[in-house]
Structure formats: C-alpha cells, structure tokens
C-alpha cells in the first residue's frame, strides 16, 4: 500500500467530522485516561479538530498549515500526533486525490471508550499503568469506578413504561421488519467499530513504542 502519510503538506486541505458531540463524561475520560497515553501534542490535536466542528458535525475546509499554526507544531510533529490518535482509535484518516487540489483529507474523530470499557480493556489499562504507575492508576480508578448508594431499608416504588405510556404491542409485529433492520444495522456497525478498534489498539501499542524510542 502506498504510504500517503509522507505526502501531507501544509497546503493540503482537510475537514474534521464527528458523529455527535462528546459528553462531559467522555471529555473526562479523554483528559484523564487517554491524554497520558497519547501525549500533549496528540491531545491538543484532537481538541483542536473537535473545536473546528460545527453543529452539522463537520468543519469548514482548512489547510494543514492552519493546524501547524494553531498547535505550534512542525509537520513532522503533527504527523506523529496524528498517528498516536489513530493508533489508539480516536481518529481515522481518509484521503482522496483531487486533480486540482492534490490530496484532500477527512479526519473522523471517534469517541473515547467509556471509563468502564477502558478499564476492562487489558491493553489500554496496562499501557496507562506503564506510563503513570500504580499509585496514579489507583486514583484514576477510584475517580471513575461506579458509585453505589446504600438502599437497604428502601422499597423501589417506581412505575414501568406501560404504567405511564400507551403502547400497542401489535405494532411490534406489524413493524418487525423495520425494527429488525435497525437492530441489524446498529449491530453490524458496533461489531465493525469494535473490531477496528481492537486491531488499531494492538497496532497502536507497537506504533506508540516505536514513536517513543
């Protein structure tokens, strides 16, 4: 495969996209769990790309020179930061060649894993451990671990959906094909995303080690 990464130039145009905004919880996960792994430059690149995206889910067309100026990075540092985001699954890069504009890029930002999924992922957890140490990892786990309230002595008197909302169960049968198609679409999309992230994570750990040699 041709190594298109070497062809990125300050004059190349790009757009940044994301499917929906980050939640407050996702921003915390990104800051406290991902940032130590990817480093300051990659973290700043992600946030900068995110800040350029408007309500439509896409940014205006920008030059890589704009990123270089905003982040105060060289093109080589920008490339290294991009690779770190790609390797850990936070960014996907797409490119096409235009006869007049040359290579045109789309940077698709991915959401970070939830804190639960992050800590359940052995590769992510051990990579973070190797960087920040056990004491700091324990503090972060305590920060993100589920919070439980002691409800002993209380009775749950909450009502159910059917107690409040009118719903005709026969609609499930009459709309079964549509519902199945929706379920399958999201299932396939989720499976593909998780497979891609697993491959990217394993590849990214190797790349991360190479970039920090």
Short mmCIF file of C-alpha atoms in Angstrom, two decimals:
data_model
loop_
_atom_site.label_atom_id
_atom_site.label_comp_id
_atom_site.label_asym_id
_atom_site.label_seq_id
_atom_site.Cartn_x
_atom_site.Cartn_y
_atom_site.Cartn_z
CA UNK A 1 0.00 0.00 0.00
CA UNK A 2 1.27 3.46 -0.86
CA UNK A 3 2.41 5.44 2.17
CA UNK A 4 0.21 8.52 1.76
CA UNK A 5 1.32 9.86 5.13
CA UNK A 6 4.55 11.10 3.59
CA UNK A 7 2.60 13.24 1.13
CA UNK A 8 0.92 15.50 3.69
CA UNK A 9 1.86 19.10 3.02
CA UNK A 10 0.86 22.36 4.75
CA UNK A 11 -1.15 23.33 1.66
CA UNK A 12 -3.24 20.14 1.73
CA UNK A 13 -6.91 20.69 2.60
CA UNK A 14 -8.81 18.72 5.22
CA UNK A 15 -12.13 18.58 7.03
CA UNK A 16 -12.82 17.19 10.50
CA UNK A 17 -16.02 15.26 11.27
CA UNK A 18 -17.64 13.54 14.25
CA UNK A 19 -20.96 11.70 14.55
CA UNK A 20 -22.13 13.59 17.68
CA UNK A 21 -20.64 15.82 20.40
CA UNK A 22 -18.65 14.43 23.30
CA UNK A 23 -20.45 14.13 26.61
CA UNK A 24 -18.95 15.60 29.79
CA UNK A 25 -18.06 12.08 30.94
CA UNK A 26 -16.28 11.37 27.65
CA UNK A 27 -14.28 14.58 27.97
CA UNK A 28 -13.12 13.49 31.43
CA UNK A 29 -12.13 10.06 30.12
CA UNK A 30 -10.26 11.70 27.26
CA UNK A 31 -8.42 14.04 29.62
CA UNK A 32 -7.54 11.69 32.47
CA UNK A 33 -7.23 8.29 30.77
CA UNK A 34 -6.25 8.93 27.16
CA UNK A 35 -4.09 12.05 27.45
CA UNK A 36 -1.29 10.35 29.44
CA UNK A 37 -1.04 7.70 26.72
CA UNK A 38 -1.17 9.84 23.58
CA UNK A 39 0.71 12.84 24.96
CA UNK A 40 0.11 16.58 24.94
CA UNK A 41 0.50 17.15 21.19
CA UNK A 42 -1.96 14.43 20.18
CA UNK A 43 -4.41 15.52 22.88
CA UNK A 44 -4.23 19.12 21.63
CA UNK A 45 -4.70 17.96 18.04
CA UNK A 46 -7.87 16.06 18.97
CA UNK A 47 -9.34 19.03 20.84
CA UNK A 48 -8.39 21.44 18.07
CA UNK A 49 -10.05 19.32 15.40
CA UNK A 50 -13.08 18.94 17.66
CA UNK A 51 -13.31 22.71 18.20
CA UNK A 52 -13.46 23.30 14.44
CA UNK A 53 -16.54 21.10 14.01
CA UNK A 54 -19.87 22.94 13.99
CA UNK A 55 -23.40 21.74 14.73
CA UNK A 56 -23.58 19.90 11.41
CA UNK A 57 -20.90 17.50 12.58
CA UNK A 58 -18.32 18.77 10.10
CA UNK A 59 -15.74 21.55 9.99
CA UNK A 60 -15.08 24.00 7.20
CA UNK A 61 -12.28 23.17 4.79
CA UNK A 62 -8.93 24.03 6.38
CA UNK A 63 -5.31 23.82 5.42
CA UNK A 64 -2.83 21.73 7.36
CA UNK A 65 -0.92 25.00 7.65
CA UNK A 66 -3.76 26.20 9.90
CA UNK A 67 -3.17 23.26 12.24
CA UNK A 68 0.56 23.88 12.25
CA UNK A 69 -0.02 27.50 13.24
CA UNK A 70 -2.70 26.82 15.88
CA UNK A 71 -0.78 24.00 17.53
CA UNK A 72 2.70 25.47 17.03
CA UNK A 73 3.93 22.14 15.67
CA UNK A 74 6.09 21.16 12.75
CA UNK A 75 4.54 19.00 10.03
CA UNK A 76 6.54 16.07 11.43
CA UNK A 77 5.21 16.66 14.96
CA UNK A 78 1.69 16.99 13.58
CA UNK A 79 2.07 13.70 11.75
CA UNK A 80 3.36 11.96 14.87
CA UNK A 81 0.44 13.31 16.91
CA UNK A 82 -2.00 12.11 14.27
CA UNK A 83 -0.51 8.61 14.28
CA UNK A 84 -0.88 8.38 18.06
CA UNK A 85 -4.58 9.27 17.80
CA UNK A 86 -5.09 6.78 15.00
CA UNK A 87 -3.24 4.03 16.85
CA UNK A 88 -5.46 4.28 19.93
CA UNK A 89 -8.68 4.52 17.92
CA UNK A 90 -9.54 8.18 18.49
CA UNK A 91 -9.03 9.23 14.87
CA UNK A 92 -9.49 7.77 11.39
CA UNK A 93 -7.92 9.39 8.35
CA UNK A 94 -9.37 9.26 4.84
CA UNK A 95 -7.80 10.71 1.72
CA UNK A 96 -8.67 11.19 -1.93
CA UNK A 97 -6.68 12.75 -4.73
CA UNK A 98 -8.17 15.77 -6.49
CA UNK A 99 -6.80 16.79 -9.88
CA UNK A 100 -6.59 20.44 -8.81
CA UNK A 101 -6.25 20.34 -5.01
CA UNK A 102 -4.00 17.32 -4.67
CA UNK A 103 -4.62 15.10 -1.65
CA UNK A 104 -7.73 16.08 0.31
CA UNK A 105 -8.20 14.60 3.78
CA UNK A 106 -11.09 13.87 6.11
CA UNK A 107 -10.29 13.35 9.79
CA UNK A 108 -13.05 11.43 11.52
CA UNK A 109 -12.93 11.80 15.29
CA UNK A 110 -14.04 8.79 17.29
CA UNK A 111 -15.44 8.91 20.80
CA UNK A 112 -13.26 7.58 23.60
CA UNK A 113 -14.32 4.37 25.29
CA UNK A 114 -16.37 4.70 28.44
CA UNK A 115 -14.39 4.50 31.67
CA UNK A 116 -15.85 1.05 32.27
CA UNK A 117 -14.79 -0.27 28.87
CA UNK A 118 -11.40 1.42 29.20
CA UNK A 119 -10.57 -0.34 32.46
CA UNK A 120 -11.95 -3.64 31.15
CA UNK A 121 -9.56 -3.42 28.20
CA UNK A 122 -6.30 -5.07 29.29
CA UNK A 123 -4.22 -3.35 26.59
CA UNK A 124 -5.43 0.15 27.46
CA UNK A 125 -5.19 -0.37 31.22
CA UNK A 126 -1.68 -1.85 31.14
CA UNK A 127 -0.47 0.81 28.71
CA UNK A 128 -1.73 3.50 31.08
CA UNK A 129 -0.17 1.69 34.04
CA UNK A 130 3.22 1.60 32.33
CA UNK A 131 3.09 5.36 31.85
CA UNK A 132 1.63 6.71 35.10
CA UNK A 133 2.38 3.96 37.62
CA UNK A 134 0.21 2.00 40.04
CA UNK A 135 -0.49 4.81 42.55
CA UNK A 136 -1.88 7.18 39.92
CA UNK A 137 -3.79 4.38 38.21
CA UNK A 138 -5.47 3.51 41.51
CA UNK A 139 -6.50 7.15 41.96
CA UNK A 140 -7.98 7.27 38.46
CA UNK A 141 -9.84 4.02 39.01
CA UNK A 142 -11.34 5.40 42.21
CA UNK A 143 -12.37 8.52 40.31
CA UNK A 144 -14.22 6.61 37.60
CA UNK A 145 -15.44 3.50 39.41
CA UNK A 146 -19.24 3.13 39.73
CA UNK A 147 -20.79 4.93 42.69
CA UNK A 148 -23.25 2.90 44.72
CA UNK A 149 -25.84 4.24 47.16
CA UNK A 150 -26.89 2.09 50.09
CA UNK A 151 -30.62 1.48 49.57
CA UNK A 152 -31.10 -1.10 52.32
CA UNK A 153 -34.43 -0.48 54.03
CA UNK A 154 -35.87 1.31 50.97
CA UNK A 155 -38.53 -0.07 48.64
CA UNK A 156 -38.46 0.63 44.90
CA UNK A 157 -41.89 2.07 44.04
CA UNK A 158 -41.03 3.29 40.52
CA UNK A 159 -43.57 2.57 37.79
CA UNK A 160 -42.83 0.84 34.49
CA UNK A 161 -43.15 2.09 30.89
CA UNK A 162 -46.57 0.53 30.30
CA UNK A 163 -47.88 2.06 33.51
CA UNK A 164 -47.41 5.54 32.08
CA UNK A 165 -47.32 5.33 28.27
CA UNK A 166 -49.89 3.99 25.83
CA UNK A 167 -48.35 1.38 23.56
CA UNK A 168 -49.93 -1.12 21.16
CA UNK A 169 -47.92 -4.34 21.29
CA UNK A 170 -49.24 -5.44 17.90
CA UNK A 171 -47.09 -2.70 16.39
CA UNK A 172 -44.03 -4.81 17.17
CA UNK A 173 -45.33 -7.44 14.75
CA UNK A 174 -46.51 -5.02 12.07
CA UNK A 175 -43.19 -3.16 12.13
CA UNK A 176 -40.98 -6.17 12.79
CA UNK A 177 -39.05 -5.89 9.51
CA UNK A 178 -38.17 -2.25 10.09
CA UNK A 179 -37.18 -2.90 13.71
CA UNK A 180 -35.02 -5.89 12.71
CA UNK A 181 -33.27 -3.85 10.02
CA UNK A 182 -32.49 -1.08 12.51
CA UNK A 183 -31.18 -3.58 15.05
CA UNK A 184 -29.01 -5.36 12.48
CA UNK A 185 -27.61 -2.07 11.16
CA UNK A 186 -26.52 -0.91 14.60
CA UNK A 187 -25.23 -4.39 15.49
CA UNK A 188 -23.06 -4.57 12.38
CA UNK A 189 -21.83 -1.03 12.92
CA UNK A 190 -20.92 -1.78 16.54
CA UNK A 191 -19.15 -5.04 15.63
CA UNK A 192 -17.14 -3.33 12.90
CA UNK A 193 -16.20 -0.48 15.23
CA UNK A 194 -15.04 -2.82 17.98
CA UNK A 195 -13.09 -4.99 15.53
CA UNK A 196 -11.40 -1.94 14.04
CA UNK A 197 -10.58 -0.57 17.49
CA UNK A 198 -9.11 -3.90 18.62
CA UNK A 199 -6.86 -4.04 15.58
CA UNK A 200 -5.96 -0.37 15.93
CA UNK A 201 -5.15 -0.75 19.62
CA UNK A 202 -2.76 -3.64 19.06
CA UNK A 203 -1.17 -1.85 16.12
CA UNK A 204 -1.15 1.41 18.05
CA UNK A 205 0.74 -0.03 21.02
CA UNK A 206 3.53 -1.15 18.68
CA UNK A 207 3.48 2.24 16.94
CA UNK A 208 3.43 4.08 20.25
CA UNK A 209 6.53 2.20 21.39
CA UNK A 210 8.29 2.95 18.10
CA UNK A 211 7.42 6.66 18.28
CA UNK A 212 8.83 6.89 21.81
CA UNK A 213 12.09 5.05 21.18
#
